[in-house]
Short mmCIF file of C-alpha atoms in Angstrom, two decimals:
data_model
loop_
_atom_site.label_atom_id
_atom_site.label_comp_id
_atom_site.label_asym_id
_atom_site.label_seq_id
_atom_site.Cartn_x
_atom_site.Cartn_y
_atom_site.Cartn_z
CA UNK A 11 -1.26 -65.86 53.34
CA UNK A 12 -0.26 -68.76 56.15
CA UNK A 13 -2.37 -69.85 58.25
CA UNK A 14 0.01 -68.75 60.92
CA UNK A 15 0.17 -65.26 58.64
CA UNK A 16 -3.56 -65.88 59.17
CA UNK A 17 -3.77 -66.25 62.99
CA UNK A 18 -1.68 -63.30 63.88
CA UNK A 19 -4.13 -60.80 61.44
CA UNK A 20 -7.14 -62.22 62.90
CA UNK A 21 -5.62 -61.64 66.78
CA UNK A 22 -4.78 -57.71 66.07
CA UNK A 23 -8.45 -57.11 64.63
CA UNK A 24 -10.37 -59.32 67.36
CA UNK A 25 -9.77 -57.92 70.40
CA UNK A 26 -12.70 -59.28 72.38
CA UNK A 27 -11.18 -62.98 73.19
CA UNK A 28 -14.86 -64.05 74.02
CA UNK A 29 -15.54 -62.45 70.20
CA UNK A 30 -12.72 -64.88 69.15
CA UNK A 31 -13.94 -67.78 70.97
CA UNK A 32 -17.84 -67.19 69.42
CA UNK A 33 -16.39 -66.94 66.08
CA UNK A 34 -14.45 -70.23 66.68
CA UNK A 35 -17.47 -72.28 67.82
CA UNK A 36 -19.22 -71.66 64.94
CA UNK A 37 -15.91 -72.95 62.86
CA UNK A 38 -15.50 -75.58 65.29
CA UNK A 39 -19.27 -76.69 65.18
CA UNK A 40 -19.22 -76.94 61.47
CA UNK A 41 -15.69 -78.21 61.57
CA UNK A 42 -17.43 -81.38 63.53
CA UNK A 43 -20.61 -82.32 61.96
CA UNK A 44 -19.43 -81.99 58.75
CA UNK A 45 -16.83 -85.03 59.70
CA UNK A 46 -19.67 -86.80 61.71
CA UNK A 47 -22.18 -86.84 58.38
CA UNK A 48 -18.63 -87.47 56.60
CA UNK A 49 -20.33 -85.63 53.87
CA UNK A 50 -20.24 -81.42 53.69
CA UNK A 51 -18.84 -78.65 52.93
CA UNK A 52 -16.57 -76.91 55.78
CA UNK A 53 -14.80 -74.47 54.10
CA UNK A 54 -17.33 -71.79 53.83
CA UNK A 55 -18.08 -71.53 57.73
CA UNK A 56 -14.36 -71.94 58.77
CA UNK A 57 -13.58 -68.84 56.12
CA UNK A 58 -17.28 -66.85 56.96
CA UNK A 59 -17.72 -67.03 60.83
CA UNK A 60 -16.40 -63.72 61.58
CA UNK A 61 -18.52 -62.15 59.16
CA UNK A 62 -21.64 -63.72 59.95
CA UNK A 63 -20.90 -63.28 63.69
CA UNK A 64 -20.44 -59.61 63.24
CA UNK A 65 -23.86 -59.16 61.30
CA UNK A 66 -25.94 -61.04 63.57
CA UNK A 67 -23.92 -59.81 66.65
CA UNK A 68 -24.07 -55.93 65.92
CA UNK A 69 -25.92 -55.25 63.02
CA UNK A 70 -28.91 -57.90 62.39
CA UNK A 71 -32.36 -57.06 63.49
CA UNK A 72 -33.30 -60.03 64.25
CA UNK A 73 -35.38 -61.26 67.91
CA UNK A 74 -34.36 -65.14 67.99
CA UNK A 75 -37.54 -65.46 70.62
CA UNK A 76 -39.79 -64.28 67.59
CA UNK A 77 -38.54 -65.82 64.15
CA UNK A 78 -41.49 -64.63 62.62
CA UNK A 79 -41.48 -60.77 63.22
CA UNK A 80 -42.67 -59.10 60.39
CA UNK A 81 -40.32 -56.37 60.25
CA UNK A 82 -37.22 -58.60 61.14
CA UNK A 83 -33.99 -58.30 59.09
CA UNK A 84 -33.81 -61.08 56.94
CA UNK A 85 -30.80 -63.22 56.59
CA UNK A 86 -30.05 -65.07 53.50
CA UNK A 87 -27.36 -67.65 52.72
CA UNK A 88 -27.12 -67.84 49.02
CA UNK A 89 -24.19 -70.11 49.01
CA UNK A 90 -26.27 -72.87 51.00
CA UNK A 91 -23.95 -75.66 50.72
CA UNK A 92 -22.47 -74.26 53.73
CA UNK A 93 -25.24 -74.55 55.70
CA UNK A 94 -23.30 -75.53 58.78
CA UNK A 95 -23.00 -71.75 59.01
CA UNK A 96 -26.49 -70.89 59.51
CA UNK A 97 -27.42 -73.69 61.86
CA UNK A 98 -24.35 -72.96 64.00
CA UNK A 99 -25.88 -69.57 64.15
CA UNK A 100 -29.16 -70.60 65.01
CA UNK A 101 -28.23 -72.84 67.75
CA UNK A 102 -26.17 -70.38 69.40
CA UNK A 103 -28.49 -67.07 69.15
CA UNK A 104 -31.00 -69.84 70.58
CA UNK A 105 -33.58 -68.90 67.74
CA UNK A 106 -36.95 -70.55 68.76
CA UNK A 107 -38.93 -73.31 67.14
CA UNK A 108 -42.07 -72.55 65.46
CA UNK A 109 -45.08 -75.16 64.32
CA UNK A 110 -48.48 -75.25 62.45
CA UNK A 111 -47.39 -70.91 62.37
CA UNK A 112 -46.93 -69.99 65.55
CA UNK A 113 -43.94 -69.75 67.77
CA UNK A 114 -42.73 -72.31 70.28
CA UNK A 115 -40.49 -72.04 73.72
CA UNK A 116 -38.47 -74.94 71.94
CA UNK A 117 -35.35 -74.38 70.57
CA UNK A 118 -35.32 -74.49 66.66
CA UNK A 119 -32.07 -76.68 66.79
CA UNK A 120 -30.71 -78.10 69.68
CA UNK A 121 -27.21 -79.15 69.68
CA UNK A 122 -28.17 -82.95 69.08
CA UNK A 123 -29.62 -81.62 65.77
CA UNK A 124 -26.03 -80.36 64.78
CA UNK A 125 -24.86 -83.55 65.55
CA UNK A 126 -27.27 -85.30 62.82
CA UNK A 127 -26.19 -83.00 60.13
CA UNK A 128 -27.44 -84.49 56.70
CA UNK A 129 -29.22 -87.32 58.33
CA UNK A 130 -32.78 -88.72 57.36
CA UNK A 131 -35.03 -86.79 59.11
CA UNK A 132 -32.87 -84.23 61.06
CA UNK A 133 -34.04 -80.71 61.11
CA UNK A 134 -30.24 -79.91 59.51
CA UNK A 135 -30.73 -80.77 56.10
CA UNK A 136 -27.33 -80.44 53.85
CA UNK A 137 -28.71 -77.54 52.32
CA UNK A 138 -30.78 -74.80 54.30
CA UNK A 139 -34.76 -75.70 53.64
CA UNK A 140 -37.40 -73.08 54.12
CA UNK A 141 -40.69 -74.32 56.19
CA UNK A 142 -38.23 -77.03 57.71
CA UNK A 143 -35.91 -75.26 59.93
CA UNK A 144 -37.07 -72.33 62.17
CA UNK A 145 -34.17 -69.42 61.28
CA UNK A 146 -33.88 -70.44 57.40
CA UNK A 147 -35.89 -67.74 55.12
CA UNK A 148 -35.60 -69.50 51.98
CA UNK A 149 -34.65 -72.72 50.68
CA UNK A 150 -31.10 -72.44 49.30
CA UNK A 151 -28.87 -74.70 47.24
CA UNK A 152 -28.70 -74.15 43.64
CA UNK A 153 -26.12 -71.22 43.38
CA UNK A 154 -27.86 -67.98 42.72
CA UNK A 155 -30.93 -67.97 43.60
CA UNK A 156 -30.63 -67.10 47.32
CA UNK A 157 -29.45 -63.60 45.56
CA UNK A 158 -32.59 -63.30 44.02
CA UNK A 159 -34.77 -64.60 46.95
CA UNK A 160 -32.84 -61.37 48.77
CA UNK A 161 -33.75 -59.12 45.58
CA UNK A 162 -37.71 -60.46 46.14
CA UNK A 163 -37.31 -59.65 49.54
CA UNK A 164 -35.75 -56.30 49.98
CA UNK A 165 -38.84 -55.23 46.87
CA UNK A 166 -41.26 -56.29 49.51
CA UNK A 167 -39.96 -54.75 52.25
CA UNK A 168 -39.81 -51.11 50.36
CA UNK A 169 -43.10 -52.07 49.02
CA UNK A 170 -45.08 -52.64 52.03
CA UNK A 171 -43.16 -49.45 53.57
CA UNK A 172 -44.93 -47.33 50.80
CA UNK A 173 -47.99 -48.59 51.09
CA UNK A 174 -48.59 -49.26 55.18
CA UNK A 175 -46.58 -46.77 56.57
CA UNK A 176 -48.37 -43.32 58.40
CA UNK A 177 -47.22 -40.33 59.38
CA UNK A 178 -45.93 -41.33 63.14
CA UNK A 179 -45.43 -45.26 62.07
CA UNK A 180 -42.93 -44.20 59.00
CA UNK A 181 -41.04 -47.09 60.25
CA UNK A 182 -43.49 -49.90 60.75
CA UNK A 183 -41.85 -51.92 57.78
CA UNK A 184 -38.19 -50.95 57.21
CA UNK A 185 -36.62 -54.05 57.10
CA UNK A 186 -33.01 -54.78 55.66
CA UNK A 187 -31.73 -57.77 53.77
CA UNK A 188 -28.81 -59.36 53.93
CA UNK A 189 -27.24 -62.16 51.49
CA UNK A 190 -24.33 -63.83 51.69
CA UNK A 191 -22.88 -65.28 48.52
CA UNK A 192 -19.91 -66.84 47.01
CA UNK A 193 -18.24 -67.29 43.59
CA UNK A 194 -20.45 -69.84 42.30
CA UNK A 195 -23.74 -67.60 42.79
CA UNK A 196 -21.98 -64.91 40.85
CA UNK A 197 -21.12 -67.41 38.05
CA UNK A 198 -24.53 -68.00 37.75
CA UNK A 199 -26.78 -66.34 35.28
CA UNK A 200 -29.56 -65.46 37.77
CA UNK A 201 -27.76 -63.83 39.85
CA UNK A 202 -26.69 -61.36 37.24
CA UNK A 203 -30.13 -60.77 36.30
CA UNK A 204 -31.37 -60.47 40.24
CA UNK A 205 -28.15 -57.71 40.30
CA UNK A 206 -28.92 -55.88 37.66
CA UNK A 207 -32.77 -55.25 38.54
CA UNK A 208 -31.89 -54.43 41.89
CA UNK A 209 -29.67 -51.73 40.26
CA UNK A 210 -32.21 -50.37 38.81
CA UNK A 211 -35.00 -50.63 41.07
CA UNK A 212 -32.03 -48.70 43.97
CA UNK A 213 -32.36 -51.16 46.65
CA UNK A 214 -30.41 -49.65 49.39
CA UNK A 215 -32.26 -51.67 51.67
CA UNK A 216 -30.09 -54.58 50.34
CA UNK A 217 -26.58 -55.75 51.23
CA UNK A 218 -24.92 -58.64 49.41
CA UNK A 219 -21.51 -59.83 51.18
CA UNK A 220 -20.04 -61.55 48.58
CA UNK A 221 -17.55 -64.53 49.74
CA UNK A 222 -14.47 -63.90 47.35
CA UNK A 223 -12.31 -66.76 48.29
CA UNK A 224 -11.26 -67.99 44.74
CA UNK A 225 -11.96 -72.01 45.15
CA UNK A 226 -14.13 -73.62 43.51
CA UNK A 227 -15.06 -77.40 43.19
CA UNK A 228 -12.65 -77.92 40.22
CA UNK A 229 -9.37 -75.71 41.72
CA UNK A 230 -8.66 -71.61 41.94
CA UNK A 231 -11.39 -69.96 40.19
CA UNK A 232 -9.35 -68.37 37.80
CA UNK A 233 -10.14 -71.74 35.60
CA UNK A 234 -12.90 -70.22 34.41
CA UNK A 235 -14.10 -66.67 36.38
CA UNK A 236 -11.72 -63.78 36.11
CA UNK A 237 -14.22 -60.50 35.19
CA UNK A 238 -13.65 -57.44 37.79
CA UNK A 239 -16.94 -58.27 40.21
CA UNK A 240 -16.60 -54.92 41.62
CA UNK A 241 -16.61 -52.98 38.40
CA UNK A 242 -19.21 -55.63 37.38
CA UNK A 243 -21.62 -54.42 39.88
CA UNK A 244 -20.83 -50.69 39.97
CA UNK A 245 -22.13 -50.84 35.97
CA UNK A 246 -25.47 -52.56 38.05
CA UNK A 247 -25.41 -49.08 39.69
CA UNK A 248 -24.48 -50.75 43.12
CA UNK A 249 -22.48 -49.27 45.99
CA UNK A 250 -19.30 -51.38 46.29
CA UNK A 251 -16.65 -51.54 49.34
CA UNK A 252 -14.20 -54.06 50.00
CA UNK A 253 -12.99 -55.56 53.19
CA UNK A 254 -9.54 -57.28 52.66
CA UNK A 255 -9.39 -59.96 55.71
CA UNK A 256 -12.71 -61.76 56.61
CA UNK A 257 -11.58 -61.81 60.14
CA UNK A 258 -11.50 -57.70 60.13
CA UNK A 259 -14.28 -57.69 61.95
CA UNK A 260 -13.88 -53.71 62.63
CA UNK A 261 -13.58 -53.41 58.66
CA UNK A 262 -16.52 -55.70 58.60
CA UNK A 263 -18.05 -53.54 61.01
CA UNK A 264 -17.32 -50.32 58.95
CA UNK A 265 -19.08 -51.80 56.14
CA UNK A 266 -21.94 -52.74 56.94
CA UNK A 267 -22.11 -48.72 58.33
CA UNK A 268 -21.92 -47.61 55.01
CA UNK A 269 -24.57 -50.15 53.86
CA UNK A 270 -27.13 -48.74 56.42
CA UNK A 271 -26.14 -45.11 55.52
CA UNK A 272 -26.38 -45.57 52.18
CA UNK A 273 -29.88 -44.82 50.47
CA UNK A 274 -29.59 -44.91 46.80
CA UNK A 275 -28.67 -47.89 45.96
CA UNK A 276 -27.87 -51.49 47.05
CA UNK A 277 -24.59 -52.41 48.53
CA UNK A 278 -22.17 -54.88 47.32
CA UNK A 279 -18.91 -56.02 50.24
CA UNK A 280 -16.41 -58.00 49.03
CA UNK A 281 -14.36 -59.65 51.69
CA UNK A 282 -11.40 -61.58 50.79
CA UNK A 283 -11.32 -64.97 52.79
CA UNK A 284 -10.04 -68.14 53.26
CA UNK A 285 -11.61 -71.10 52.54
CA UNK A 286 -10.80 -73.71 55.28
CA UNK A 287 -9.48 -71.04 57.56
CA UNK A 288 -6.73 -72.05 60.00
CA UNK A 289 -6.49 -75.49 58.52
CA UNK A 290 -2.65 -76.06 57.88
CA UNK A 291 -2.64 -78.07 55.02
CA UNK A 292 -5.95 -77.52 53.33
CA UNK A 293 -6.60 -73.49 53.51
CA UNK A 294 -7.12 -72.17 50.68
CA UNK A 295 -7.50 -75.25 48.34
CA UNK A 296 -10.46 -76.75 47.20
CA UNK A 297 -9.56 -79.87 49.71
CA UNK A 298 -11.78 -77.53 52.14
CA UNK A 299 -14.46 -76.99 50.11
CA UNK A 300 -16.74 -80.06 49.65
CA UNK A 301 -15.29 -83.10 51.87
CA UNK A 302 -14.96 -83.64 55.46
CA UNK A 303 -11.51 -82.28 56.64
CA UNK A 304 -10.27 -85.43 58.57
CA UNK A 305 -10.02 -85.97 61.78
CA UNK A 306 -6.19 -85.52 62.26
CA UNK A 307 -6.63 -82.46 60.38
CA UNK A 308 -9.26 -81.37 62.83
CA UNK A 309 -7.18 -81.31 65.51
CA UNK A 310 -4.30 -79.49 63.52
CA UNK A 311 -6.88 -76.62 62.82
CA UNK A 312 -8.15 -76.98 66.80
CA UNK A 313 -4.23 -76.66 67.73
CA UNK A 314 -4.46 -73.64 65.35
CA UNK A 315 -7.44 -71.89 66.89
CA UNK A 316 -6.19 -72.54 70.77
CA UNK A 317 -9.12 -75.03 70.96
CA UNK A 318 -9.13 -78.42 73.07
CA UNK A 319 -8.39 -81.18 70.27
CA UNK A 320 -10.32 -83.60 71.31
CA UNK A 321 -13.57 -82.26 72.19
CA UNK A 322 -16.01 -82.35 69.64
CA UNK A 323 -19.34 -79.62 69.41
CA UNK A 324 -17.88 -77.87 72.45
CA UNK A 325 -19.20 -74.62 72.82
CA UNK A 326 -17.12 -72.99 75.62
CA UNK A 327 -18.84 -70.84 78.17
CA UNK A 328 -19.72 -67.61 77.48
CA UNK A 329 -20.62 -68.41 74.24
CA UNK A 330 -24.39 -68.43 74.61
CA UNK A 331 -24.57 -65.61 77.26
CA UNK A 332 -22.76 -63.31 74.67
CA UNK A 333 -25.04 -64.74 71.22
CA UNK A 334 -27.79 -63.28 74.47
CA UNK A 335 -26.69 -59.77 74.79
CA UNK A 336 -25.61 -58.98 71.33
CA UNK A 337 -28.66 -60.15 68.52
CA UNK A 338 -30.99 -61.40 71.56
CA UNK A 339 -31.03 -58.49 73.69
CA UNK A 340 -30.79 -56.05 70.84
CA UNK A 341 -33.59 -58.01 68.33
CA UNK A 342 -35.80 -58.34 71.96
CA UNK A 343 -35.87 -54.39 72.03
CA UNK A 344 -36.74 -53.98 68.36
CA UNK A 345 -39.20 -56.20 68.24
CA UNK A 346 -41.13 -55.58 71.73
CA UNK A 347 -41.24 -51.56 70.22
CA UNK A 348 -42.27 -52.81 67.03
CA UNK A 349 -45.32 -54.79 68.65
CA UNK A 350 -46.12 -52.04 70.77
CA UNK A 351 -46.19 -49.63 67.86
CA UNK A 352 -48.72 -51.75 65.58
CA UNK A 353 -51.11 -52.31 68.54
CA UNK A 354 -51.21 -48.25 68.43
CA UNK A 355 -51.27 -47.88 64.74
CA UNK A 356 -54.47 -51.11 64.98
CA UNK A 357 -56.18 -48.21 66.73
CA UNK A 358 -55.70 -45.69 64.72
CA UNK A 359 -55.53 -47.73 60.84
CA UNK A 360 -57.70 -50.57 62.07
CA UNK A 361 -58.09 -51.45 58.20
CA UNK A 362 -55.07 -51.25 57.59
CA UNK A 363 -53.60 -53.16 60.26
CA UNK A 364 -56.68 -55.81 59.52
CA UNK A 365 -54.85 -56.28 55.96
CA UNK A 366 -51.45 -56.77 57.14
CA UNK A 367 -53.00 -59.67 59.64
CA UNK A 368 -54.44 -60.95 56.70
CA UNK A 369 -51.34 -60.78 55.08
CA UNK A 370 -49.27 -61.91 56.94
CA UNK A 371 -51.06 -65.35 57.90
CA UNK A 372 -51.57 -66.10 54.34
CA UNK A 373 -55.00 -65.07 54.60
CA UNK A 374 -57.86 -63.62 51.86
CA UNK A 375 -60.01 -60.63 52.85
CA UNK A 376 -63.75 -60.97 52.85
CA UNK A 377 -65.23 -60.40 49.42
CA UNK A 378 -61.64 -60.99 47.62
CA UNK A 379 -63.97 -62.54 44.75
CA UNK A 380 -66.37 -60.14 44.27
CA UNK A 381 -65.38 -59.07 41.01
CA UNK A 382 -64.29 -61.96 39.31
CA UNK A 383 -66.31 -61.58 36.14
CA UNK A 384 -68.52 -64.44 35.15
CA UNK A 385 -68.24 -65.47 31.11
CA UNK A 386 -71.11 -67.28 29.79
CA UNK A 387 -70.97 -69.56 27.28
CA UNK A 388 -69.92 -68.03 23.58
CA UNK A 389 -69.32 -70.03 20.69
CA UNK A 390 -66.89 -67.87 19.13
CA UNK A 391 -65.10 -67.99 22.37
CA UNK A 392 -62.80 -66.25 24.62
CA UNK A 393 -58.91 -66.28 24.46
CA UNK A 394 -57.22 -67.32 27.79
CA UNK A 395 -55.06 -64.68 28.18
CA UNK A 396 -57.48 -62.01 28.17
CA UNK A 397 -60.26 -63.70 30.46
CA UNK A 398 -57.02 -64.70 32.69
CA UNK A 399 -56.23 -60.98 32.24
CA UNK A 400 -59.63 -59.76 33.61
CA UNK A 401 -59.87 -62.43 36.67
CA UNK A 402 -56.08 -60.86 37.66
CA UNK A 403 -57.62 -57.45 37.68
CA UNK A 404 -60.98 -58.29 38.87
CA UNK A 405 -58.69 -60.25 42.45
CA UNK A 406 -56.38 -57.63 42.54
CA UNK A 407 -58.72 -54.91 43.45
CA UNK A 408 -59.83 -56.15 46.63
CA UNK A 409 -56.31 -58.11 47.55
CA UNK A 410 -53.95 -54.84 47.52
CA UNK A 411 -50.82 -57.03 48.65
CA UNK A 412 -50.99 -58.94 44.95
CA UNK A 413 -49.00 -57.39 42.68
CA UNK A 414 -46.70 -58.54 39.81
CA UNK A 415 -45.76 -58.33 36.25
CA UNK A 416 -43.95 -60.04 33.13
CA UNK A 417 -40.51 -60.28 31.68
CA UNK A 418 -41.69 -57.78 29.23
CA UNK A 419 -44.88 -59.67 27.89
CA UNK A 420 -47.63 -57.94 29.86
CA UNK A 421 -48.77 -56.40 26.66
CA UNK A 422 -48.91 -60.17 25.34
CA UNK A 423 -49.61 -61.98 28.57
CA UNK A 424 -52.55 -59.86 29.48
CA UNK A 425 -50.97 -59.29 33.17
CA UNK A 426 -50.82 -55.63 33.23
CA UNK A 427 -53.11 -53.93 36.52
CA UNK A 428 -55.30 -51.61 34.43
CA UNK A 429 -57.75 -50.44 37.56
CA UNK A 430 -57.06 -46.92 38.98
CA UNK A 431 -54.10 -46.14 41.15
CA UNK A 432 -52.71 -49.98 40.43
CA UNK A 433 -49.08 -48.06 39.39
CA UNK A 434 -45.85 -49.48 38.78
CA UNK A 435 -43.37 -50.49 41.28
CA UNK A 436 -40.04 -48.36 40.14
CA UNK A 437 -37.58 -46.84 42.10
CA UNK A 438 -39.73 -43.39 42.47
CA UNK A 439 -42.76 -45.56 43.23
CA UNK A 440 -42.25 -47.90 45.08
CA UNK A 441 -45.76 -48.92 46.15
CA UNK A 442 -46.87 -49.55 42.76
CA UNK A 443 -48.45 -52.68 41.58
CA UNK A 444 -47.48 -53.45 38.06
CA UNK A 445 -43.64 -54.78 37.87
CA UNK A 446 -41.33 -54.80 35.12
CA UNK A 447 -39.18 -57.35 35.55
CA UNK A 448 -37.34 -56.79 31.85
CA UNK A 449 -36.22 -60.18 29.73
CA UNK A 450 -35.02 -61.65 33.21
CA UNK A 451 -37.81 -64.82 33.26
CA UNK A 452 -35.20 -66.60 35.92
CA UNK A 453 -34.38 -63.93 37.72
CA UNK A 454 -38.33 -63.69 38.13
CA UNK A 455 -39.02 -66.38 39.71
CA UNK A 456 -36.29 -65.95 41.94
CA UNK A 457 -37.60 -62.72 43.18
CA UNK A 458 -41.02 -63.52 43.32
CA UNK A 459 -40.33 -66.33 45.42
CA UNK A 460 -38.52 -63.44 48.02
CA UNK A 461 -41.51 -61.72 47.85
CA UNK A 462 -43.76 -64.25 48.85
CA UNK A 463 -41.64 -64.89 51.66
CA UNK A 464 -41.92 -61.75 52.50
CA UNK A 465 -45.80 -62.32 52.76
CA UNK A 466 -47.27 -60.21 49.67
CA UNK A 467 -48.93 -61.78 47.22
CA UNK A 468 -46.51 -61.89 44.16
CA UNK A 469 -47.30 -63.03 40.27
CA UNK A 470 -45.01 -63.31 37.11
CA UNK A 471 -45.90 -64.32 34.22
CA UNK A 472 -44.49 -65.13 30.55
CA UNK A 473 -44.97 -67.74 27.54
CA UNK A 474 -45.07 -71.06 28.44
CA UNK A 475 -42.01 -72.05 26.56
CA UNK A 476 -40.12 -69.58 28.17
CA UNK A 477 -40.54 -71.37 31.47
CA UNK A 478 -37.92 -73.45 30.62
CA UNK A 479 -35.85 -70.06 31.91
CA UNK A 480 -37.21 -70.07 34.76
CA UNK A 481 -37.31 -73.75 35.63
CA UNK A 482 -34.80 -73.61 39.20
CA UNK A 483 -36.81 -70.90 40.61
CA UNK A 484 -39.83 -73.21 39.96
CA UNK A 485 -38.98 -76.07 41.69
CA UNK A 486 -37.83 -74.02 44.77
CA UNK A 487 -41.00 -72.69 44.56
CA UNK A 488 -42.69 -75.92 44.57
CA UNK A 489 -40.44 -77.51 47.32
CA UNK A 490 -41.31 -73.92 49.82
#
């Protein structure tokens, strides 16, 4: 498709020109502080702004005055080299700052953070970093493991569902997740793995919008990716719809219905793009993908969107006031009903409520150590695994938001929850304790990691030289 092919499918599905002229600030935005670092990746923003404008917009749960809402939506950009997308976002729903925990009437990024994309010390790092950036759930970069940050995630949320919610607060956690990813992520092995236990564990709190633009780094990724994705993931047991333009935003729209009907399984969307959208010369080439566009290509792409070609980080007015009414004034109501709700269900669960404080703020209860058993001094000995075995148990018993498993050692590894009603966390049972993550060690730690973002307490475990498998979702863990 041309660009002008391009322009004239995009003006028959958006017919909100305010709509348009969001979705074009966010291109725009990332358009410009990709060429002011000189260093970036445009191509994913230009392609993905109507898609991420319609989630946040109509669909996203998400109170930008209160980042850290417990039972917010959570938004996840696998693909984080184009991280241009999710700051543009978070400048324009006007997400707050937070520091030392607590939220701030600050903005998280300002516009003269956009402006020092990938400079020392800017709070717009070239990849999205967790802790750093208010907005940013996870730390993102190496291709796949946002997907299984989002897999971690979406087992918390269904997890602390089945074990907090009460009859009249069956909706105190019932958060969705939501991943964006591109080819690259679904090259990658861990991805596959994350996929395939979601499958089976039926996430249908879980929606994966896969970025099917076919460019990669080295040219069209039919150098070296050609399997059927959807077929792929319908063997994982997922849901799978397609949308066919990225600037449907009605298709878009219809999708992401059928994700929040569906509720037996997680949901895959493909949507067809273009990299580099609107740019006349470097759409759909891998020109877009990881290199400032120029600046007399700029303006050609400007030209093509009906923007002023010389103004750079313009955001037209509007813009704001409608970022306002759609995700703020709709994530405001959520969340001042949600906060409402928990101060009645403190009254009524006070212990309960006490434990998701704790939880929440990182927190041990009182007496968390009381059973810890002591082992005094034996010369035959004791082997590791099985006094490690005991402590687990002995914690776990009086921290009921720890809860983890093996890649199909526990037998081995000594990690198995043997105390009564410990369970395990399936499909069926979602509120179980013991996990079986399978012969998935990377996949893992990618999930884990999503679950302790999600505030439970999460453990895997396996031989040590298997942790070579696991290594990337290690090193995010250490840099979060």
């Amino acid at each position: 498709m041309s660009a002008g092919e391009a322009k004239s499918a995009a003006a028959s599905t958006d017919r909100d020109p305010l709509d348009v002229k969001c979705i074009d600030t966010i291109r725009t935005l990332a358009m410009d502080a990709v060429q002011q670092a000189n260093s970036g990746h445009p191509g994913a923003p230009m392609a993905l702004a109507p898609v991420a404008y319609t989630l946040w917009q109509r669909f996203l749960r998400y109170d930008p005055a209160d980042p850290l809402w417990p039972n917010r939506d959570r938004f996840v950009l696998s693909n984080g080299h184009g991280s241009m997308l999710i700051y543009s976002l978070i400048h324009l729903a006007g997400v707050r700052n937070v520091k030392d925990g607590k939220v701030v009437d600050e903005p998280s990024l300002p516009l003269e953070q956009l402006k020092r994309f990938r400079q020392l010390h800017s709070l717009t790092p070239g990849h999205p970093e967790y802790g750093m950036t208010a907005g940013v759930e996870t730390t993102t970069g190496p291709l796949g493991q946002g997907v299984g940050n989002a897999v971690g995630m979406a087992i918390a949320s269904r997890w602390l569902a089945a074990r907090y919610n009460q009859p009249g607060f069956e909706n105190l956690f019932d958060f969705n997740v939501y991943a964006i990813c591109g080819d690259g992520c679904l090259m990658e092995g861990v991805a596959s793995e994350a996929c395939s236990l979601a499958g089976h564990q039926k996430l249908s709190n879980l929606c994966l919008l896969y970025d099917n633009n076919h460019i990669s780094i080295e040219g069209h990724t039919s150098l070296a990716f050609t399997e059927d994705v959807a077929v792929r993931f319908l063997g994982y047991g997922w849901n799978v719809l397609r949308v066919a333009d990225a600037n449907d935003t009605e298709r878009l729209a219809a999708a992401l219905q059928t994700f929040q009907k569906t509720k037996d399984r997680p949901t895959l969307i493909i949507v067809d793009s273009h990299i580099g959208y609107g740019s006349p010369n470097k759409q759909d080439s891998h020109a877009a993908h990881g290199e400032p566009l120029g600046e007399e290509e700029i303006r050609l792409t400007k030209r093509f969107y009906g923007w002023p070609e010389n103004e750079k980080f313009l955001v037209p007015d509007g813009v704001y006031e409608r970022f306002q009414k759609g995700v703020g004034s709709r994530g405001r109501q959520a969340r001042d009903a949600w906060v409402a709700k928990f101060a009645e269900y403190k009254a009524k669960h006070p212990d309960l409520a006490r434990q998701i404080e704790l939880m929440v703020h990182g927190a041990l209860p009182e007496g968390w150590d009381r059973d810890v058993p002591v082992f005094p001094a034996d010369a035959k000995g004791l082997a590791t695994r099985d006094s490690g075995g005991k402590v687990l148990n002995g914690i776990a018993k009086n921290v009921p938001w720890l809860l983890g498993g093996s890649a199909d050692l526990a037998p081995s590894t000594k990690t198995l929850l043997t105390f009564e009603g410990a369970g395990h966390l399936q499909a069926a049972s979602p509120g179980g304790r013991n996990m079986h993550f399978g012969v998935r060690e990377h996949a893992m730690g990618a999930v884990i990691n999503g679950m302790a973002l999600a505030k439970v307490r999460p453990y895997g475990s396996g031989f040590l030289i298997f942790s070579d498998y696991g290594r990337g979702a290690l090193r995010l863990s250490a840099l979060m």
